[in-house]
mmCIF file of C-alpha atoms in Angstrom:
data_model
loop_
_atom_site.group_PDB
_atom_site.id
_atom_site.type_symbol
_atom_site.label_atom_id
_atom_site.label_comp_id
_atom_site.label_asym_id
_atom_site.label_seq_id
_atom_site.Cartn_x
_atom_site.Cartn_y
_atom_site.Cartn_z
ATOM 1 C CA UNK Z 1 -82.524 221.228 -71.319
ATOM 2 C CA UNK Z 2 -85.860 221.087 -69.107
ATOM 3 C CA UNK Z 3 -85.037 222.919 -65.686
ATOM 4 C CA UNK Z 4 -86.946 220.378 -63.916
ATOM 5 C CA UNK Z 5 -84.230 217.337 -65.466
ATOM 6 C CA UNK Z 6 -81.419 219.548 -65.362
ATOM 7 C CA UNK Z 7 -81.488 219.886 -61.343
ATOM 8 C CA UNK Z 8 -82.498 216.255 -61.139
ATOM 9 C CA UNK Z 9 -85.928 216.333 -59.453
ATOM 10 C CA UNK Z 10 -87.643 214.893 -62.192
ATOM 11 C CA UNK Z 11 -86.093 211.749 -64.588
ATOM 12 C CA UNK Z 12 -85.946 212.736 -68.505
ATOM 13 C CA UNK Z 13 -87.710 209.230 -68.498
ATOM 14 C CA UNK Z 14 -90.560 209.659 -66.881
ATOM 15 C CA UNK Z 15 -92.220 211.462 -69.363
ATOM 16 C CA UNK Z 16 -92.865 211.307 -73.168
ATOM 17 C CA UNK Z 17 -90.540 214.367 -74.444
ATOM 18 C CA UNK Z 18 -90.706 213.199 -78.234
ATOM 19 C CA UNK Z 19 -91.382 216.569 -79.358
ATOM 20 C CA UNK Z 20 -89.169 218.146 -77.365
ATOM 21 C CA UNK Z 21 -86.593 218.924 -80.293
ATOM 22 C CA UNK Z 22 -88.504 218.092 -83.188
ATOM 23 C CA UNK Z 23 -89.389 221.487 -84.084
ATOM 24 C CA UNK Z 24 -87.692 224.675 -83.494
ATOM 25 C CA UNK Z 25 -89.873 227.628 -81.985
ATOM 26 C CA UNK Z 26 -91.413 229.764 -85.440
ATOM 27 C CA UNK Z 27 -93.744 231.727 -83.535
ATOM 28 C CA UNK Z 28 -94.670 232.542 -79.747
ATOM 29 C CA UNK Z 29 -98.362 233.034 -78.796
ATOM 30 C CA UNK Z 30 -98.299 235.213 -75.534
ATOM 31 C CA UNK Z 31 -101.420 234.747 -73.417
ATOM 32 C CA UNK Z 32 -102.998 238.211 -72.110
ATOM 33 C CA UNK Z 33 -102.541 237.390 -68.564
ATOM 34 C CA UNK Z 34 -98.919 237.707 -69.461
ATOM 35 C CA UNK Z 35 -99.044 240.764 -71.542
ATOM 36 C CA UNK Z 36 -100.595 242.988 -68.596
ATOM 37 C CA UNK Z 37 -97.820 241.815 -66.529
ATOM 38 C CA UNK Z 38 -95.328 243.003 -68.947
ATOM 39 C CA UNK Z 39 -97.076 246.132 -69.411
ATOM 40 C CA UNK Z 40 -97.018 246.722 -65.644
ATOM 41 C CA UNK Z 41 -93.105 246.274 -65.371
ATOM 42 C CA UNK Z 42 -92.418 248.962 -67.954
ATOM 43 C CA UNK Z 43 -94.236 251.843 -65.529
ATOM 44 C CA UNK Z 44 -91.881 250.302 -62.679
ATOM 45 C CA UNK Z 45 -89.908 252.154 -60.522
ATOM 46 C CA UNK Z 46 -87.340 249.783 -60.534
ATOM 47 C CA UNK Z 47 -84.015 250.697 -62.800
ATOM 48 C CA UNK Z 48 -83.518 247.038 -64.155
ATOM 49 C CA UNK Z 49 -86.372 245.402 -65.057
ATOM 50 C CA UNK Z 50 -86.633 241.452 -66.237
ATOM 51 C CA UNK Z 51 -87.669 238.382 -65.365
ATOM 52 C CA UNK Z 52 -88.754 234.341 -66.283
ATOM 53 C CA UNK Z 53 -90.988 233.209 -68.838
ATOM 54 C CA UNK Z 54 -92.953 229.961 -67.982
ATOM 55 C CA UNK Z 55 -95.143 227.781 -70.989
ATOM 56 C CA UNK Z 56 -95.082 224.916 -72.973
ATOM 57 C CA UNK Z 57 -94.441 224.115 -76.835
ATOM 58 C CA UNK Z 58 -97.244 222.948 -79.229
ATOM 59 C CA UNK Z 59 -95.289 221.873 -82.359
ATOM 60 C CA UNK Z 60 -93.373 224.728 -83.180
ATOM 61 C CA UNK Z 61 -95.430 227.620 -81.672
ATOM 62 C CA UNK Z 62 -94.534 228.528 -78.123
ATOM 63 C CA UNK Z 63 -97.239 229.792 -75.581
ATOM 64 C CA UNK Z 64 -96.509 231.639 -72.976
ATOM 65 C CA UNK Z 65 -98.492 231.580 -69.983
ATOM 66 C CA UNK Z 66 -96.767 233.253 -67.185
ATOM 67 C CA UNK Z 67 -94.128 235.810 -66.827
ATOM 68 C CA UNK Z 68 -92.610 236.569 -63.015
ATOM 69 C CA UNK Z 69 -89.888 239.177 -62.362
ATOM 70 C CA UNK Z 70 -86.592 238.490 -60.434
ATOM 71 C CA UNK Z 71 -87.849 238.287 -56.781
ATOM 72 C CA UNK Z 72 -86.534 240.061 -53.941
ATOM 73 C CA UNK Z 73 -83.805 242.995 -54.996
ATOM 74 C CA UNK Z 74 -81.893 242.114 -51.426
ATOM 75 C CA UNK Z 75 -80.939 238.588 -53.453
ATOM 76 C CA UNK Z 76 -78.979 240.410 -55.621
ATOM 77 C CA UNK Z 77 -77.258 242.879 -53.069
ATOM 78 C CA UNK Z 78 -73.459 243.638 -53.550
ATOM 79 C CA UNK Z 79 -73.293 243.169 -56.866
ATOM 80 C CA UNK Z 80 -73.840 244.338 -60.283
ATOM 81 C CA UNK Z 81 -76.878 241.957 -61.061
ATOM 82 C CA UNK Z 82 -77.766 241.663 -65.178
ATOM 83 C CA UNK Z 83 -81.890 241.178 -65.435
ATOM 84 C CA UNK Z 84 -80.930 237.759 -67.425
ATOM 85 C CA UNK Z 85 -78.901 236.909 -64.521
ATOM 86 C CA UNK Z 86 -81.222 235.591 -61.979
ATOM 87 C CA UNK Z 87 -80.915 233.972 -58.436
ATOM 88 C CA UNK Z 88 -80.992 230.186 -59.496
ATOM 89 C CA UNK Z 89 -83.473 229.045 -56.051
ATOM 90 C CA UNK Z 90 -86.164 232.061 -57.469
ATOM 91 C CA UNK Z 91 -85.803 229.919 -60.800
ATOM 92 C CA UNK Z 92 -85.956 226.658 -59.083
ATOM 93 C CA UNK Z 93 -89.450 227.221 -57.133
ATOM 94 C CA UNK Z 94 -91.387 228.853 -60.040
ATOM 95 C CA UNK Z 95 -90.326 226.039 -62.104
ATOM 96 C CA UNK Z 96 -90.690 223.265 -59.712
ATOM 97 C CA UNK Z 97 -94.469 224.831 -58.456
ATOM 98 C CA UNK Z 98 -95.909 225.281 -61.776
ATOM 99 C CA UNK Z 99 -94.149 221.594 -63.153
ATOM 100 C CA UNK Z 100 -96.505 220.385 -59.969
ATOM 101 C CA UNK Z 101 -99.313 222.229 -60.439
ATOM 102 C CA UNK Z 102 -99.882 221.651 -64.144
ATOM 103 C CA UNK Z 103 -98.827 218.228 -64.661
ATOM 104 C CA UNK Z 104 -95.172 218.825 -65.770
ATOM 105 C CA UNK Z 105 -96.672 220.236 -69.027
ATOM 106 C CA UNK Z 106 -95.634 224.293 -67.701
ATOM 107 C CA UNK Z 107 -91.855 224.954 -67.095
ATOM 108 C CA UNK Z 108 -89.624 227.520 -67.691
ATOM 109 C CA UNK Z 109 -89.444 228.382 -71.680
ATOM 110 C CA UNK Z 110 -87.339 231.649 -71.478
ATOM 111 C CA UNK Z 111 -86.500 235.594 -69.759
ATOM 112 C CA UNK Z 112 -87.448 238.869 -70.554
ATOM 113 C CA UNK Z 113 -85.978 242.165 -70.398
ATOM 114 C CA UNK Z 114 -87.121 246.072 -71.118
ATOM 115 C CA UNK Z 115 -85.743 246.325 -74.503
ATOM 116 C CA UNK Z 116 -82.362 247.623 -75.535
ATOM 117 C CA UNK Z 117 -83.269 251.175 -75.667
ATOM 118 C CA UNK Z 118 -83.472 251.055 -71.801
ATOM 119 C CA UNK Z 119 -80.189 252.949 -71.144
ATOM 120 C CA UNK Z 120 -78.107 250.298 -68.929
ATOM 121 C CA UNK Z 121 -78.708 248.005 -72.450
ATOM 122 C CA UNK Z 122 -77.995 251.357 -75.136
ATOM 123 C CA UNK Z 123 -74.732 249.694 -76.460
ATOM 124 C CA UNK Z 124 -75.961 246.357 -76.956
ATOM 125 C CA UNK Z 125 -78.883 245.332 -79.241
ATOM 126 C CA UNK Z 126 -81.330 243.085 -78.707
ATOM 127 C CA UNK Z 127 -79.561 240.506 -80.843
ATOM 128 C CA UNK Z 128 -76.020 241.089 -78.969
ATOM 129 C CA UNK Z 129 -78.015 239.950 -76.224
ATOM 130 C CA UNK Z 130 -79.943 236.856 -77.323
ATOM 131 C CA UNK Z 131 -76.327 235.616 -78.722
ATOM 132 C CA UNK Z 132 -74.340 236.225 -75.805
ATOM 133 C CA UNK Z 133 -76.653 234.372 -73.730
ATOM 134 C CA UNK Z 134 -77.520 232.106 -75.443
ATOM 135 C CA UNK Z 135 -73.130 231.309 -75.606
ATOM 136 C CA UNK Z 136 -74.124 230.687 -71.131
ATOM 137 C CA UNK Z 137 -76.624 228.321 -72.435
ATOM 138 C CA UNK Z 138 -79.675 230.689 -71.402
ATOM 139 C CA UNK Z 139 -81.317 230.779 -75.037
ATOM 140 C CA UNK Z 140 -81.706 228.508 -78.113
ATOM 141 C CA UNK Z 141 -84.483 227.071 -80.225
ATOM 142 C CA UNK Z 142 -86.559 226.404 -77.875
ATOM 143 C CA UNK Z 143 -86.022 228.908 -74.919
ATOM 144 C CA UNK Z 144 -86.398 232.586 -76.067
ATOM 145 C CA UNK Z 145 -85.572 236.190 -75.209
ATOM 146 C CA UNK Z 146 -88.391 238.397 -74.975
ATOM 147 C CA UNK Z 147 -88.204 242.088 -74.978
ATOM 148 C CA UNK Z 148 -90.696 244.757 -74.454
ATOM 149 C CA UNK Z 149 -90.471 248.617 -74.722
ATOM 150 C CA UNK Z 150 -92.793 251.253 -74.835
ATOM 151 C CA UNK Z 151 -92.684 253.981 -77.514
ATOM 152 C CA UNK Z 152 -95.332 256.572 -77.427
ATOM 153 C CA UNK Z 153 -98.317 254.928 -77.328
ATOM 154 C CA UNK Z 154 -97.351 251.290 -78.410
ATOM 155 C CA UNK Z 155 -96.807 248.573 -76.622
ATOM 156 C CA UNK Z 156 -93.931 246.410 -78.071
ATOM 157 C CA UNK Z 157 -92.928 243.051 -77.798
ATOM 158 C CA UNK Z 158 -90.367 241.093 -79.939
ATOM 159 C CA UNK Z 159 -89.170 237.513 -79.514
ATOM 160 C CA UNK Z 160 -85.953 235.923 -80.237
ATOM 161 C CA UNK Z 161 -84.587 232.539 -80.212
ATOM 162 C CA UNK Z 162 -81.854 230.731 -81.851
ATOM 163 C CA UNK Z 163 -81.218 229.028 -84.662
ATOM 164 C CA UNK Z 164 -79.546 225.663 -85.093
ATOM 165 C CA UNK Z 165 -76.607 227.277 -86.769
ATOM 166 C CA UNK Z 166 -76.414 229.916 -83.923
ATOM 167 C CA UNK Z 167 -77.502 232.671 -85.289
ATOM 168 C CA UNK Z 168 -80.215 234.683 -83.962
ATOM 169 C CA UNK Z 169 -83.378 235.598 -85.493
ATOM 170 C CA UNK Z 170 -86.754 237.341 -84.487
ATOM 171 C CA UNK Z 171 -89.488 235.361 -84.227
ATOM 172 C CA UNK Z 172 -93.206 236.155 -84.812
ATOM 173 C CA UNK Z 173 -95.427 236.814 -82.164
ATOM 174 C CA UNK Z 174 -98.919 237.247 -81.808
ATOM 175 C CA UNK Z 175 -101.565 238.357 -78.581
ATOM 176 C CA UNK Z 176 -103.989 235.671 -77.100
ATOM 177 C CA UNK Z 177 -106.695 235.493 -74.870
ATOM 178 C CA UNK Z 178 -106.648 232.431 -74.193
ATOM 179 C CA UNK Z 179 -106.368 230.575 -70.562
ATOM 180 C CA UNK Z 180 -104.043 227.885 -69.787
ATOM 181 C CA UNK Z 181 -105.914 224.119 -70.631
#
């Protein structure tokens, strides 16, 4: 469900979502702007690294426009925080700013994490992951887990979402240069 119609500031009604669930997402097109911020977070000094995802669906294909990371670490003091488990008002103003700004046709279209080889993730996969999230509601055909490692000198980047009978799969993704239209 749409962020933006799940907290109520904005009526499923007032606009045309007929292709909201037509299609299920079959590849992701990430737009460079977002790759360099990826790139960044994996030299960070921070331990647990993750954030939102923010773009809109063409058909099937996803493009991602925007990636943020979790705010402010003092949000998240006291407790064991997950990088998929993120302070709800953080997730609120990204979506509700960039709804505004582009004409409700940007919102919130998934998270992404350093991949499972980062050691607080060694004993699950990247799969464990996508599926028990997805079981919170976080992930499904349309809102995808992207993950992003570095091994020697390759920049890597897979995307998951999942499928109608809830299984997980990996889904293509390709590099664009493109600017948001």
């Amino acid at each position: 469900m749409r962020v933006t119609e799940r907290y109520g500031w904005n009526s499923p009604a007032s606009k045309d979502h007929s292709s909201y669930k037509t299609h299920v997402t079959s590849s992701v097109e990430i737009y460079s702007d977002v790759s360099v911020i990826l790139q960044r977070q994996l030299f960070s000094s921070s331990r647990k690294l993750g954030g939102l995802l923010f773009g809109y669906h063409v058909g099937d294909r996803l493009r991602i426009v925007m990636a943020s990371t979790v705010g402010i670490p003092d949000w998240y003091e006291g407790e064991h925080r997950n990088e998929l488990k993120i302070d709800q008002r953080f997730i609120l103003g990204w979506s509700e700013a960039l709804y505004h700004l582009y004409g409700g046709r940007i919102e919130w279209v998934g998270n992404w994490i350093v991949s499972a080889g980062n050691e607080d993730y060694r004993a699950q996969s990247d799969m464990d992951i996508l599926l028990e999230w997805a079981k919170a509601g976080l992930f499904d055909d349309r809102n995808i887990l992207l993950t992003v490692k570095q091994e020697k000198d390759d920049f890597i980047v897979k995307t998951y979402a999942v499928n109608d009978d809830k299984t997980g799969c990996e889904v293509p993704n390709m590099f664009s240069r493109s600017k948001i239209s």
